[in-house]
Coordinates of C-alpha atoms and ligand atoms in Angstrom, one line a residue:
Chain T
M1 CA 0.0 0.0 0.0
S2 CA 1.1 3.6 -0.7
V3 CA -0.1 7.1 -0.7
L4 CA -0.6 8.4 -4.3
V5 CA -0.5 12.2 -5.1
Y6 CA -1.9 13.5 -8.3
T7 CA 0.3 16.4 -9.3
E8 CA -0.8 19.1 -11.6
N9 CA 1.8 20.8 -13.7
W10 CA 1.5 24.2 -15.2
D11 CA 3.2 24.2 -18.6
G12 CA 5.7 21.7 -17.4
K13 CA 6.2 23.4 -14.0
F14 CA 4.7 22.3 -10.7
K15 CA 2.6 24.8 -8.7
K16 CA 3.3 25.5 -5.1
S17 CA 0.2 23.6 -4.2
T18 CA 1.9 20.5 -5.6
Y19 CA 4.7 20.7 -2.9
E20 CA 2.0 21.4 -0.3
L21 CA 0.3 18.2 -1.4
L22 CA 3.5 16.2 -1.3
S23 CA 4.3 17.6 2.2
Y24 CA 0.9 16.7 3.4
A25 CA 1.0 13.2 1.8
S26 CA 4.4 12.5 3.3
E27 CA 3.2 13.3 6.8
I28 CA 0.3 10.9 6.3
A29 CA 2.7 8.3 4.9
K30 CA 4.8 8.6 8.0
M31 CA 1.7 8.0 10.1
A32 CA 0.9 5.0 8.0
N33 CA 4.4 3.7 7.8
T34 CA 4.5 3.8 4.0
E35 CA 5.8 5.8 1.0
V36 CA 4.5 8.5 -1.3
S37 CA 4.3 8.1 -5.1
A38 CA 3.5 11.1 -7.3
L39 CA 1.6 10.8 -10.5
T40 CA 2.3 13.3 -13.3
I41 CA 0.4 13.5 -16.6
G42 CA 2.2 15.0 -19.6
E43 CA 5.6 16.4 -20.4
V44 CA 7.8 17.5 -17.5
A45 CA 11.6 17.9 -17.5
E46 CA 13.5 15.5 -15.4
D47 CA 15.0 18.3 -13.2
E48 CA 11.5 19.5 -12.5
L49 CA 10.3 15.9 -11.6
K50 CA 13.2 15.6 -9.2
T51 CA 11.9 18.5 -7.2
L52 CA 9.1 16.3 -6.1
G53 CA 11.6 14.2 -4.1
T54 CA 12.6 17.3 -2.0
Y55 CA 9.1 17.2 -0.4
G56 CA 9.0 13.5 0.3
A57 CA 8.0 11.5 -2.9
S58 CA 10.1 8.4 -3.3
K59 CA 8.7 7.6 -6.7
V60 CA 7.4 9.6 -9.6
L61 CA 5.1 7.9 -12.1
V62 CA 5.1 9.7 -15.4
L63 CA 2.2 9.2 -17.7
K64 CA 2.5 10.3 -21.3
D65 CA -0.4 9.5 -23.5
E66 CA -1.6 11.3 -26.6
K67 CA -5.2 10.7 -25.5
L68 CA -4.5 12.7 -22.3
K69 CA -3.5 15.8 -24.2
D70 CA -6.7 17.7 -23.3
F71 CA -7.8 17.8 -19.7
I72 CA -11.1 15.8 -19.5
A73 CA -12.3 14.9 -16.1
K74 CA -13.5 11.4 -17.2
S75 CA -10.3 10.3 -19.0
Y76 CA -8.0 11.8 -16.3
S77 CA -9.8 10.3 -13.5
S78 CA -9.9 6.9 -15.2
A79 CA -6.1 7.2 -15.7
I80 CA -5.6 8.1 -12.1
S81 CA -7.8 5.2 -10.8
Q82 CA -5.9 2.8 -12.9
V83 CA -2.6 3.9 -11.5
A84 CA -3.9 3.9 -8.0
K85 CA -5.0 0.3 -8.4
K86 CA -1.7 -0.8 -9.9
E87 CA 0.1 0.9 -7.0
D88 CA -2.3 -0.5 -4.5
A89 CA -2.8 3.1 -3.2
K90 CA -5.1 3.2 -0.2
I91 CA -4.9 7.0 0.1
V92 CA -5.1 9.3 -3.0
V93 CA -4.5 13.0 -2.6
F94 CA -5.5 15.8 -4.9
A95 CA -5.4 19.6 -4.8
N96 CA -8.7 21.2 -4.1
S97 CA -8.5 23.2 -7.3
V98 CA -11.4 23.3 -9.9
S99 CA -9.9 20.4 -11.7
G100 CA -8.5 18.5 -8.7
R101 CA -11.9 18.5 -7.0
A102 CA -13.7 17.1 -10.1
L103 CA -11.1 14.4 -10.5
A104 CA -11.2 13.5 -6.9
A105 CA -14.9 13.0 -6.8
R106 CA -14.9 10.8 -9.9
T107 CA -11.8 8.8 -8.8
A108 CA -13.6 8.2 -5.4
V109 CA -16.5 6.6 -7.3
Q110 CA -14.2 4.5 -9.5
L111 CA -12.2 3.2 -6.5
D112 CA -15.3 2.7 -4.4
A113 CA -13.6 5.1 -1.9
G114 CA -14.7 7.5 0.7
F115 CA -14.0 11.1 -0.3
A116 CA -13.1 14.1 2.0
P117 CA -13.3 17.2 -0.1
G118 CA -11.3 20.4 1.0
V119 CA -9.4 19.1 4.0
M120 CA -7.2 21.5 5.8
Q121 CA -5.3 19.3 8.3
L122 CA -3.7 16.0 8.8
P123 CA -6.1 13.2 9.7
S124 CA -6.5 13.1 13.5
S125 CA -6.5 9.3 13.3
L126 CA -6.0 6.7 10.6
E127 CA -8.2 4.0 12.1
P128 CA -11.0 5.1 12.0
F129 CA -9.9 7.6 9.3
V130 CA -11.0 11.0 10.6
V131 CA -10.1 14.3 9.0
R132 CA -11.3 17.8 9.5
K133 CA -12.9 19.9 6.7
K134 CA -14.6 23.2 6.3
A135 CA -18.4 23.3 6.5
Y136 CA -21.1 26.0 6.3
S137 CA -18.9 28.0 3.9
G138 CA -16.2 28.5 6.6
K139 CA -18.6 29.3 9.4
A140 CA -17.9 25.8 11.0
F141 CA -15.6 22.7 10.7
A142 CA -16.5 19.1 10.6
D143 CA -14.7 16.0 11.7
Y144 CA -15.3 13.8 8.9
E145 CA -14.9 10.0 8.9
L146 CA -14.2 8.0 5.8
M147 CA -15.4 4.4 6.1
A148 CA -14.3 2.8 3.0
D149 CA -11.0 0.9 2.5
V150 CA -9.7 3.5 0.0
K151 CA -9.6 7.1 1.0
V152 CA -9.6 10.1 -1.4
L153 CA -8.7 13.6 -0.1
S154 CA -8.6 17.0 -1.7
L155 CA -6.3 19.4 0.1
T156 CA -7.3 23.1 0.4
Q157 CA -4.6 25.3 -1.1
N158 CA -2.4 27.2 1.3
S159 CA -3.6 25.3 4.3
F160 CA -0.5 23.1 4.8
E161 CA 3.1 24.2 5.3
L162 CA 5.8 23.0 3.0
I163 CA 8.0 20.4 4.7
E164 CA 11.3 19.4 3.2
N165 CA 11.9 15.7 3.4
A166 CA 14.5 14.8 0.7
K167 CA 14.2 11.3 -0.7
D168 CA 16.1 9.5 -3.4
I169 CA 13.5 9.6 -6.1
A170 CA 12.9 7.0 -8.8
I171 CA 11.3 8.2 -12.0
E172 CA 9.2 5.5 -13.8
E173 CA 7.1 5.7 -16.8
T174 CA 3.7 4.1 -16.5
S175 CA 0.8 3.5 -18.9
V176 CA -3.0 3.2 -18.8
E177 CA -5.8 2.4 -21.1
I178 CA -8.0 5.2 -22.2
H179 CA -11.2 4.5 -24.1
D180 CA -12.4 6.9 -26.8
E181 CA -15.8 7.3 -25.1
D182 CA -13.9 8.8 -22.1
L183 CA -12.9 11.7 -24.4
R184 CA -16.4 13.2 -24.8
A185 CA -16.7 16.8 -23.7
K186 CA -13.4 17.6 -25.3
P187 CA -12.7 21.4 -25.1
K188 CA -12.9 23.1 -28.5
N189 CA -11.0 26.1 -27.5
V190 CA -8.8 26.8 -24.5
E191 CA -7.8 30.3 -23.3
K192 CA -5.2 30.1 -20.7
Q193 CA -3.0 32.8 -19.3
T194 CA 0.4 31.8 -18.6
G195 CA 3.0 33.3 -16.4
K196 CA 0.3 35.1 -14.4
L197 CA 0.1 34.4 -10.6
L198 CA -3.2 32.6 -10.0
I199 CA -5.5 34.0 -7.3
T200 CA -5.9 30.6 -5.8
E201 CA -2.1 30.1 -5.7
A202 CA -1.0 33.5 -4.5
E203 CA 0.3 33.9 -0.9
I204 CA -0.8 37.5 -0.7
L205 CA -4.0 38.9 -2.2
V206 CA -4.8 42.5 -2.6
S207 CA -8.5 42.8 -2.9
A208 CA -10.7 45.8 -3.5
G209 CA -14.4 46.6 -3.5
R210 CA -16.9 49.1 -4.5
G211 CA -15.3 51.6 -2.1
L212 CA -12.8 52.3 -4.9
K213 CA -15.5 54.1 -6.9
G214 CA -14.4 53.1 -10.4
P215 CA -12.1 51.0 -12.5
E216 CA -9.8 53.9 -13.2
N217 CA -8.7 53.8 -9.5
W218 CA -7.2 50.3 -9.6
G219 CA -3.7 51.5 -10.5
M220 CA -2.7 51.8 -6.8
I221 CA -4.1 48.3 -6.1
E222 CA -2.1 46.8 -8.9
E223 CA 0.9 48.7 -7.8
M224 CA 0.5 47.3 -4.3
A225 CA 0.2 43.8 -5.7
E226 CA 3.3 44.2 -7.7
I227 CA 5.4 45.4 -4.7
L228 CA 4.2 42.5 -2.7
G229 CA 4.3 39.8 -5.4
A230 CA 0.7 39.4 -4.8
A231 CA -2.3 38.8 -7.1
T232 CA -5.3 41.2 -7.2
C233 CA -8.9 40.2 -6.7
C234 CA -12.2 42.0 -6.0
S235 CA -15.7 41.8 -4.5
R236 CA -18.6 40.6 -6.5
P237 CA -20.2 44.0 -7.4
V238 CA -16.9 45.1 -8.8
A239 CA -16.8 42.2 -11.2
D240 CA -20.6 42.5 -12.0
L241 CA -20.1 46.2 -12.8
G242 CA -17.3 45.2 -15.2
W243 CA -14.7 47.2 -13.3
R244 CA -12.5 44.1 -13.0
P245 CA -12.5 40.8 -14.9
H246 CA -14.8 38.0 -13.6
E247 CA -11.9 35.7 -12.7
E248 CA -11.0 38.1 -9.9
H249 CA -14.3 37.8 -8.1
V250 CA -13.9 36.1 -4.7
G251 CA -16.5 35.0 -2.3
Q252 CA -19.2 32.4 -1.9
T253 CA -20.3 32.6 -5.5
G254 CA -16.8 33.4 -6.8
K255 CA -13.4 31.9 -6.0
V256 CA -12.7 30.6 -2.6
V257 CA -9.2 31.6 -1.5
A258 CA -7.0 31.0 1.5
P259 CA -3.8 33.1 1.2
N260 CA -1.5 33.9 4.1
L261 CA -2.4 37.6 3.8
Y262 CA -5.6 39.1 2.5
F263 CA -5.9 43.0 2.1
A264 CA -9.5 44.1 1.9
I265 CA -9.6 47.6 0.6
G266 CA -13.0 49.4 0.4
I267 CA -14.9 46.1 0.9
S268 CA -17.7 46.1 3.4
G269 CA -17.3 42.6 4.6
A270 CA -20.7 41.0 3.6
I271 CA -21.1 37.5 4.9
Q272 CA -21.1 36.1 1.3
H273 CA -17.8 37.9 0.6
L274 CA -16.3 36.6 3.9
A275 CA -17.4 33.1 3.1
G276 CA -14.9 32.9 0.3
V277 CA -12.0 34.5 2.1
N278 CA -12.3 33.6 5.8
G279 CA -9.8 30.8 5.3
S280 CA -7.0 33.4 4.9
K281 CA -4.5 33.3 7.7
V282 CA -4.3 37.1 8.3
M283 CA -6.7 39.7 7.1
V284 CA -6.2 43.4 6.9
A285 CA -9.2 45.7 6.3
I286 CA -8.9 49.3 5.1
N287 CA -12.2 51.1 5.2
T288 CA -13.5 54.7 5.8
D289 CA -16.4 53.3 7.9
P290 CA -15.3 52.2 11.4
E291 CA -18.6 50.1 11.5
A292 CA -17.8 48.1 8.5
P293 CA -18.4 44.5 9.3
F294 CA -14.9 43.6 7.8
F295 CA -13.3 44.9 11.0
E296 CA -15.0 42.1 12.9
A297 CA -13.4 39.4 10.8
A298 CA -10.0 41.2 10.2
D299 CA -6.9 40.8 12.3
Y300 CA -5.6 44.3 11.5
G301 CA -7.5 47.3 10.5
I302 CA -7.1 50.9 9.3
V303 CA -10.0 53.3 9.4
G304 CA -9.2 55.7 6.6
D305 CA -9.7 56.7 3.0
A306 CA -8.2 54.2 0.6
F307 CA -7.1 57.0 -1.7
K308 CA -4.8 58.2 1.0
V309 CA -3.9 55.1 2.8
V310 CA -3.0 52.9 -0.1
P311 CA -0.5 55.3 -1.8
A312 CA 1.2 55.9 1.6
L313 CA 1.2 52.2 2.3
N314 CA 2.8 51.5 -1.1
E315 CA 5.6 54.0 -0.5
A316 CA 6.3 52.4 2.9
L317 CA 6.1 48.9 1.4
K318 CA 8.7 49.9 -1.2
K319 CA 11.0 51.0 1.5
F320 CA 10.4 47.9 3.5
K321 CA 11.1 45.6 0.6
A322 CA 14.2 47.6 -0.3
G323 CA 15.5 47.2 3.2
Q324 CA 14.9 43.4 3.3
Chain C
M1 CA -35.9 18.6 -24.6
K2 CA -35.8 17.7 -20.8
V3 CA -33.4 18.8 -18.2
L4 CA -33.0 17.5 -14.6
L5 CA -31.9 20.3 -12.3
C6 CA -30.8 19.0 -8.9
I7 CA -31.3 21.5 -6.2
S8 CA -30.1 21.6 -2.6
H9 CA -32.1 22.9 0.3
V10 CA -29.7 24.9 2.5
P11 CA -29.6 27.4 5.3
D12 CA -29.9 31.0 4.1
T13 CA -26.3 32.4 3.6
T14 CA -26.8 34.9 6.5
S15 CA -27.8 32.2 9.0
R16 CA -26.0 32.0 12.3
I17 CA -24.7 28.5 12.5
R18 CA -25.2 26.4 15.7
F19 CA -25.1 22.7 16.5
T20 CA -27.0 20.4 18.9
D21 CA -26.8 16.9 20.3
N22 CA -23.2 17.3 21.5
D23 CA -22.2 19.1 18.3
T24 CA -23.2 16.2 16.1
A25 CA -26.2 17.8 14.4
F26 CA -27.1 21.1 12.8
D27 CA -29.4 23.2 14.9
K28 CA -32.4 24.1 12.7
T29 CA -34.0 26.5 15.1
D30 CA -34.9 29.8 13.5
I31 CA -33.2 28.8 10.3
Q32 CA -34.6 30.0 6.9
Y33 CA -33.9 27.6 4.1
I34 CA -33.2 28.6 0.5
I35 CA -32.4 26.9 -2.9
G36 CA -28.6 26.7 -3.1
P37 CA -27.3 29.9 -4.8
H38 CA -25.6 28.1 -7.6
E39 CA -28.8 26.1 -8.4
E40 CA -30.8 29.3 -8.2
L41 CA -28.6 30.8 -10.9
A42 CA -28.8 27.6 -12.9
L43 CA -32.5 27.7 -12.8
T44 CA -32.5 31.3 -14.0
R45 CA -30.3 30.5 -16.9
L46 CA -32.3 27.4 -17.9
L47 CA -35.4 29.6 -18.0
E48 CA -33.6 32.0 -20.3
V49 CA -32.6 29.1 -22.5
K50 CA -36.2 27.8 -22.5
E51 CA -37.4 31.2 -23.6
Q52 CA -34.8 31.2 -26.5
I53 CA -35.4 27.6 -27.8
G54 CA -39.0 27.1 -26.7
D55 CA -38.8 23.4 -26.1
L56 CA -37.3 22.8 -22.7
N57 CA -38.9 21.1 -19.8
I58 CA -37.3 21.8 -16.4
T59 CA -37.7 19.2 -13.7
V60 CA -36.2 20.1 -10.3
L61 CA -35.1 17.3 -8.1
N62 CA -34.3 17.3 -4.5
V63 CA -33.2 14.4 -2.3
G64 CA -34.7 15.2 1.1
T65 CA -37.5 14.7 3.6
A66 CA -40.9 16.5 3.4
E67 CA -39.2 19.6 5.0
T68 CA -37.7 20.5 1.7
E69 CA -41.0 21.0 -0.1
P70 CA -41.3 24.7 0.4
T71 CA -37.8 25.0 -1.3
I72 CA -39.0 22.8 -4.2
R73 CA -42.2 24.9 -4.5
K74 CA -40.1 28.0 -4.7
A75 CA -38.2 26.6 -7.6
L76 CA -41.6 25.8 -9.3
A77 CA -42.7 29.4 -8.5
V78 CA -39.7 30.8 -10.2
G79 CA -40.6 28.8 -13.3
A80 CA -39.6 25.1 -13.2
D81 CA -42.2 22.9 -14.8
D82 CA -42.4 20.0 -12.4
A83 CA -40.6 18.5 -9.5
I84 CA -39.4 15.2 -8.0
R85 CA -38.5 14.6 -4.4
V86 CA -36.6 11.5 -3.4
D87 CA -38.0 10.9 0.1
A88 CA -34.9 10.4 2.2
E89 CA -32.6 12.1 4.7
P90 CA -29.3 12.2 2.7
T91 CA -26.6 10.2 4.4
D92 CA -23.7 11.4 2.3
A93 CA -22.8 12.7 -1.1
L94 CA -22.6 9.3 -2.8
F95 CA -26.1 8.5 -1.5
V96 CA -27.5 11.7 -3.0
A97 CA -25.6 11.0 -6.3
K98 CA -27.0 7.5 -6.5
Q99 CA -30.5 8.8 -6.1
I100 CA -30.1 11.5 -8.8
A101 CA -28.6 8.8 -11.1
E102 CA -31.6 6.5 -10.5
V103 CA -34.1 9.3 -11.3
F104 CA -32.2 10.1 -14.5
K105 CA -32.3 6.5 -15.6
N106 CA -36.0 6.2 -14.9
G107 CA -36.8 9.3 -16.9
D108 CA -36.2 10.6 -20.4
F109 CA -34.0 13.5 -19.5
D110 CA -31.5 14.9 -22.0
F111 CA -29.1 16.4 -19.5
I112 CA -28.5 17.1 -15.9
V113 CA -27.5 20.3 -14.2
T114 CA -26.3 20.6 -10.6
G115 CA -24.8 23.4 -8.7
K116 CA -21.0 23.5 -8.4
E117 CA -21.2 23.3 -4.6
T118 CA -23.6 23.4 -1.7
I119 CA -23.1 26.1 0.9
D120 CA -23.7 23.9 3.9
F121 CA -21.6 20.8 3.1
N122 CA -19.2 22.5 0.6
G123 CA -18.5 19.2 -1.1
A124 CA -18.5 20.2 -4.8
Q125 CA -18.7 16.5 -5.5
V126 CA -22.3 15.4 -6.2
G127 CA -22.4 16.5 -9.8
E128 CA -19.2 14.7 -10.7
M129 CA -20.3 11.6 -8.8
V130 CA -23.6 11.5 -10.8
A131 CA -21.6 11.8 -14.0
E132 CA -19.3 9.0 -13.0
L133 CA -22.2 6.7 -11.9
L134 CA -24.0 7.3 -15.2
D135 CA -20.8 7.2 -17.2
L136 CA -21.5 10.6 -18.6
P137 CA -19.2 13.4 -19.6
S138 CA -19.2 16.3 -17.1
I139 CA -18.4 20.0 -17.4
S140 CA -17.5 21.3 -14.0
S141 CA -17.9 24.9 -12.9
T142 CA -19.8 25.8 -16.0
S143 CA -19.6 29.6 -16.5
H144 CA -21.8 29.8 -19.6
F145 CA -24.5 27.6 -21.0
E146 CA -26.5 27.7 -24.2
I147 CA -28.3 25.4 -26.6
K148 CA -27.9 26.3 -30.3
D149 CA -29.1 24.3 -33.2
G150 CA -29.7 21.4 -31.0
K151 CA -26.2 21.4 -29.6
A152 CA -25.0 22.3 -26.1
L153 CA -22.3 25.0 -25.9
L154 CA -20.7 25.6 -22.7
E155 CA -17.8 27.5 -21.2
R156 CA -16.0 26.5 -18.0
E157 CA -13.5 28.1 -15.8
I158 CA -10.2 26.5 -15.5
D159 CA -7.3 27.6 -13.3
G160 CA -6.0 30.7 -15.0
G161 CA -8.5 30.8 -17.9
K162 CA -11.5 29.3 -19.6
E163 CA -12.5 26.6 -22.0
E164 CA -15.2 26.4 -24.6
I165 CA -16.8 23.0 -24.9
E166 CA -19.4 21.6 -27.3
V167 CA -20.9 18.4 -26.1
D168 CA -23.5 15.9 -27.2
F169 CA -26.4 15.0 -25.0
P170 CA -26.6 13.6 -22.4
F171 CA -24.1 15.2 -20.0
V172 CA -23.8 16.6 -16.6
S173 CA -23.0 20.4 -16.1
T174 CA -22.3 21.8 -12.7
A175 CA -23.2 25.5 -12.6
G176 CA -20.5 27.8 -11.3
K177 CA -20.0 31.6 -11.3
G178 CA -21.3 33.3 -14.5
F179 CA -24.0 30.7 -15.3
A180 CA -26.4 33.6 -14.8
I181 CA -25.9 36.9 -13.1
E182 CA -29.0 37.8 -11.1
P183 CA -31.4 35.1 -9.9
R184 CA -35.0 35.4 -10.9
I185 CA -37.5 35.9 -8.1
P186 CA -41.0 34.3 -8.2
S187 CA -43.9 36.5 -9.4
M188 CA -47.3 36.4 -7.7
R189 CA -48.6 34.5 -10.6
G190 CA -45.7 32.1 -10.4
I191 CA -46.4 31.4 -6.8
M192 CA -50.1 30.7 -7.5
Q193 CA -49.2 28.4 -10.4
A194 CA -46.6 26.5 -8.4
R195 CA -49.2 25.1 -6.1
R196 CA -50.8 23.2 -9.0
K197 CA -47.5 22.0 -10.7
P198 CA -46.8 18.3 -10.2
L199 CA -44.4 17.3 -7.4
K200 CA -43.8 13.6 -7.5
V201 CA -42.4 11.8 -4.4
V202 CA -40.3 8.7 -5.0
Q203 CA -38.7 6.2 -2.7
P204 CA -34.8 6.1 -2.5
V205 CA -32.7 3.2 -3.7
E206 CA -30.2 1.7 -1.3
Q207 CA -26.6 3.0 -1.0
A208 CA -24.5 2.5 2.1
A209 CA -22.8 5.6 3.3
K210 CA -19.0 5.7 2.9
T211 CA -18.5 8.9 5.0
K212 CA -20.1 10.5 7.9
V213 CA -19.7 13.6 10.1
N214 CA -18.6 12.7 13.7
K215 CA -18.6 16.2 15.1
F216 CA -19.0 19.9 14.2
Y217 CA -16.9 22.7 15.5
L218 CA -17.3 26.5 15.5
P219 CA -14.2 28.4 14.7
E220 CA -12.2 29.8 17.7
P221 CA -13.5 33.2 18.4
K222 CA -11.3 35.6 16.6
G223 CA -9.3 38.1 18.7
A224 CA -10.3 41.7 18.4
C225 CA -9.1 43.5 15.2
K226 CA -5.9 45.5 16.0
M227 CA -6.4 49.0 14.8
V228 CA -3.6 51.0 13.3
D229 CA -3.7 54.7 12.8
A230 CA -4.2 55.8 9.1
E231 CA -1.3 58.2 9.4
N232 CA 1.0 55.4 10.6
V233 CA 1.1 52.8 7.8
E234 CA 4.7 51.8 8.9
E235 CA 3.2 50.3 12.0
L236 CA 0.9 48.1 10.0
I237 CA 4.0 46.8 8.0
R238 CA 5.9 46.2 11.3
L239 CA 2.9 44.2 12.8
L240 CA 2.5 42.1 9.6
H241 CA 6.3 41.5 9.6
E242 CA 7.1 41.0 13.3
E243 CA 3.9 39.8 14.8
A244 CA 1.9 38.1 12.1
K245 CA 5.0 37.0 10.2
V246 CA 3.3 37.2 6.8
L247 CA 5.4 39.9 5.2
Ligands
FAD401 C1 -26.5 34.8 -2.8 C2 -25.4 35.9 -2.7 C3 -24.1 35.6 -3.1 C4 -23.1 36.6 -3.0 N1 -21.8 36.2 -3.3 C5 -20.8 37.2 -3.2 C6 -19.5 36.9 -3.4 O1 -19.2 35.7 -3.8 N2 -18.6 37.8 -3.3 C7 -18.9 39.0 -2.9 O2 -17.9 39.9 -2.7 N3 -20.2 39.4 -2.6 C8 -21.1 38.5 -2.8 N4 -22.4 38.9 -2.6 C9 -22.7 40.3 -2.4 C10 -22.5 40.7 -1.0 O3 -23.6 40.5 -0.3 C11 -22.2 42.2 -1.0 O4 -23.2 43.0 -1.6 C12 -20.8 42.6 -1.6 O5 -19.8 41.8 -1.1 C13 -20.5 44.1 -1.3 O6 -19.3 44.5 -2.1 P1 -18.4 45.6 -1.6 O7 -18.0 45.4 -0.2 O8 -17.3 45.9 -2.6 O9 -19.3 46.9 -1.7 P2 -20.1 47.8 -0.7 O10 -21.0 46.9 0.2 O11 -20.8 48.9 -1.4 O12 -19.0 48.3 0.3 C14 -18.1 49.3 0.0 C15 -17.2 49.6 1.2 O13 -16.3 50.5 0.8 C16 -16.1 51.5 1.9 N5 -15.6 52.7 1.3 C17 -16.2 53.6 0.6 N6 -15.3 54.6 0.2 C18 -14.1 54.2 0.7 C19 -12.8 54.8 0.6 N7 -12.6 55.9 0.0 N8 -11.9 54.2 1.3 C20 -12.1 53.0 1.9 N9 -13.2 52.4 2.0 C21 -14.3 53.0 1.4 C22 -17.5 51.6 2.5 O14 -17.5 52.0 3.8 C23 -18.0 50.2 2.3 O15 -17.8 49.4 3.5 C24 -23.4 37.9 -2.7 C25 -24.8 38.2 -2.3 C26 -25.7 37.2 -2.4 C27 -27.1 37.6 -2.0
AMP402 N1 -30.0 16.6 -1.4 C1 -29.8 17.1 -2.6 N2 -30.8 16.9 -3.5 C2 -30.6 17.3 -4.8 N3 -29.5 17.8 -5.3 C3 -28.4 18.0 -4.4 C4 -28.5 17.6 -3.1 N4 -27.4 17.9 -2.4 C5 -26.6 18.4 -3.4 N5 -27.2 18.5 -4.6 C6 -26.7 19.0 -5.8 O1 -25.3 18.7 -5.9 C7 -24.5 20.0 -6.0 C8 -23.2 19.8 -5.3 O2 -23.4 19.5 -3.9 P1 -22.1 19.2 -2.9 O3 -21.4 18.1 -3.5 O4 -22.8 18.7 -1.6 O5 -21.4 20.5 -2.8 C9 -25.4 21.0 -5.4 O6 -25.2 22.3 -5.9 C10 -26.8 20.5 -5.9 O7 -27.0 20.9 -7.3

């Protein structure tokens, strides 16, 4: 038996969340006295594959198959299940990204497994297998028991520290059988931005709301993100009004994020907004209204006009970064 | 054409969450229930599509006890044509998925729409499980949906971008952000008509649970927000660097 990690690569590079997954899986493997195998689909350079060993994988299984050129939940999950069976994996770990979650749910059905979506911690026990997950959109947590022999988990991004645990890594090619009927729902057209920091991957997010009055005022927000190496995001009305692209909308009906640091600038802190961001480790609110609900959720706050505070903060951040 | 729209019955987003029975069960006292927000948007979009193409029958389905009927009636009042309730207290996601798959097999539906995620369990799994059980293609987190010349055209969000997909019937689409913008609300006439629309109650099929919740927790109460003077942004940086250690 082993722990299998499905690693997503991004144009041949692994995302930070992949190393989180490996760190997480390695800790579980220690508890279970077993090893971690990582599965990767597609073309990834050998040096890059070796980085998986730094975080505890002792084997990388490389799957190259023309039929897996396009991401299709059915064919990918079928490939992953086949590998899990070959490896006799009893625990299969995915990232809780849009694609990871879909694959995890399908893989769980194929393996007759119990599935815990969006876990944030190590299991508290392996027998019975109990792991904590978020519930009620972040307003509560649940201790969740998986009762099947095989367990599938998806790990919330940014919820687990990277732990170095260097292993001599074996790189092996593997193969699976993909049926043509698993390739239905093939994308016709894919638009993908490359080289841009993903909102769900960023460690720092600079988020702004309707308090900014108009799209022409986002320059200072983008500047702050640039200084911090952060990504920008926004509240729902801002996306609905077309001030910012829809991909930036965070909250209950937008993206759910969990960065280390979240700046909420001119955002009131409505419960539906908080539902998508309350997994952040530290939140800073900047708002003219001392009664804004965001101050109840935030760790640090400044009551003040964003148009004055943000430029001053940017200047101070530049100095801080220069001095580091 | 016929669509099966699976709706969840969930606490209103503004509800205060509490637990009972030693924190093993959700406390329903004073809770207002609503249609899951993603499914509400899905219903809105399906009604728009129905207006465009004419021929689209929308059946809403909920797996739940009689308690969920007001939520189902609301979906009928918004404009769904008929409804099915599988009479069971859901035990886990696979149980729900199995019931949905069974209803699909016993009907003559052309496709299935679910929400991307419930706001109480936050599983984001039922739609994919249904697709897997029925061996259907799935489009997760669909951000745009239309039917043109008898073909389904969808867009979905992927990390860092989007995809356009044209798919043959049948399939499962899980509705995410962008499926529709503003949910429709029922009209007076809709509410009157909803009372007479068919709501069929069917019995569940067996499916042993593979997961269960042992205990719920409320988050630790957050410490008070530390306020920093607007004139002293350096202090904020110092706190984030030295105290919170996130800079
Ligand atoms: C079912 C449902 C789902 C929803 N999902 C989401 C979601 O996913 N994400 C989301 O964000 N919202 C969501 N909403 C909307 C949510 O309820 C709020 O309406 C929204 O979050 C408010 O956005 P905002 O804070 O940007 O704007 P507002 O509420 O208008 O707040 C603007 C804030 O800016 C402050 N301000 C004004 N001027 C300045 C200034 N010069 N400097 C600093 N501060 C200033 C104001 O004091 C105020 O607090 C949802 C609502 C519903 C009903
Ligand atoms: N009890 C239920 N009855 C019908 N549909 C449901 C039920 N529970 C969940 N769903 C559907 O499945 C989607 C995903 O649910 P979940 O996997 O719990 O996040 C929801 O958005 C609904 O469309």
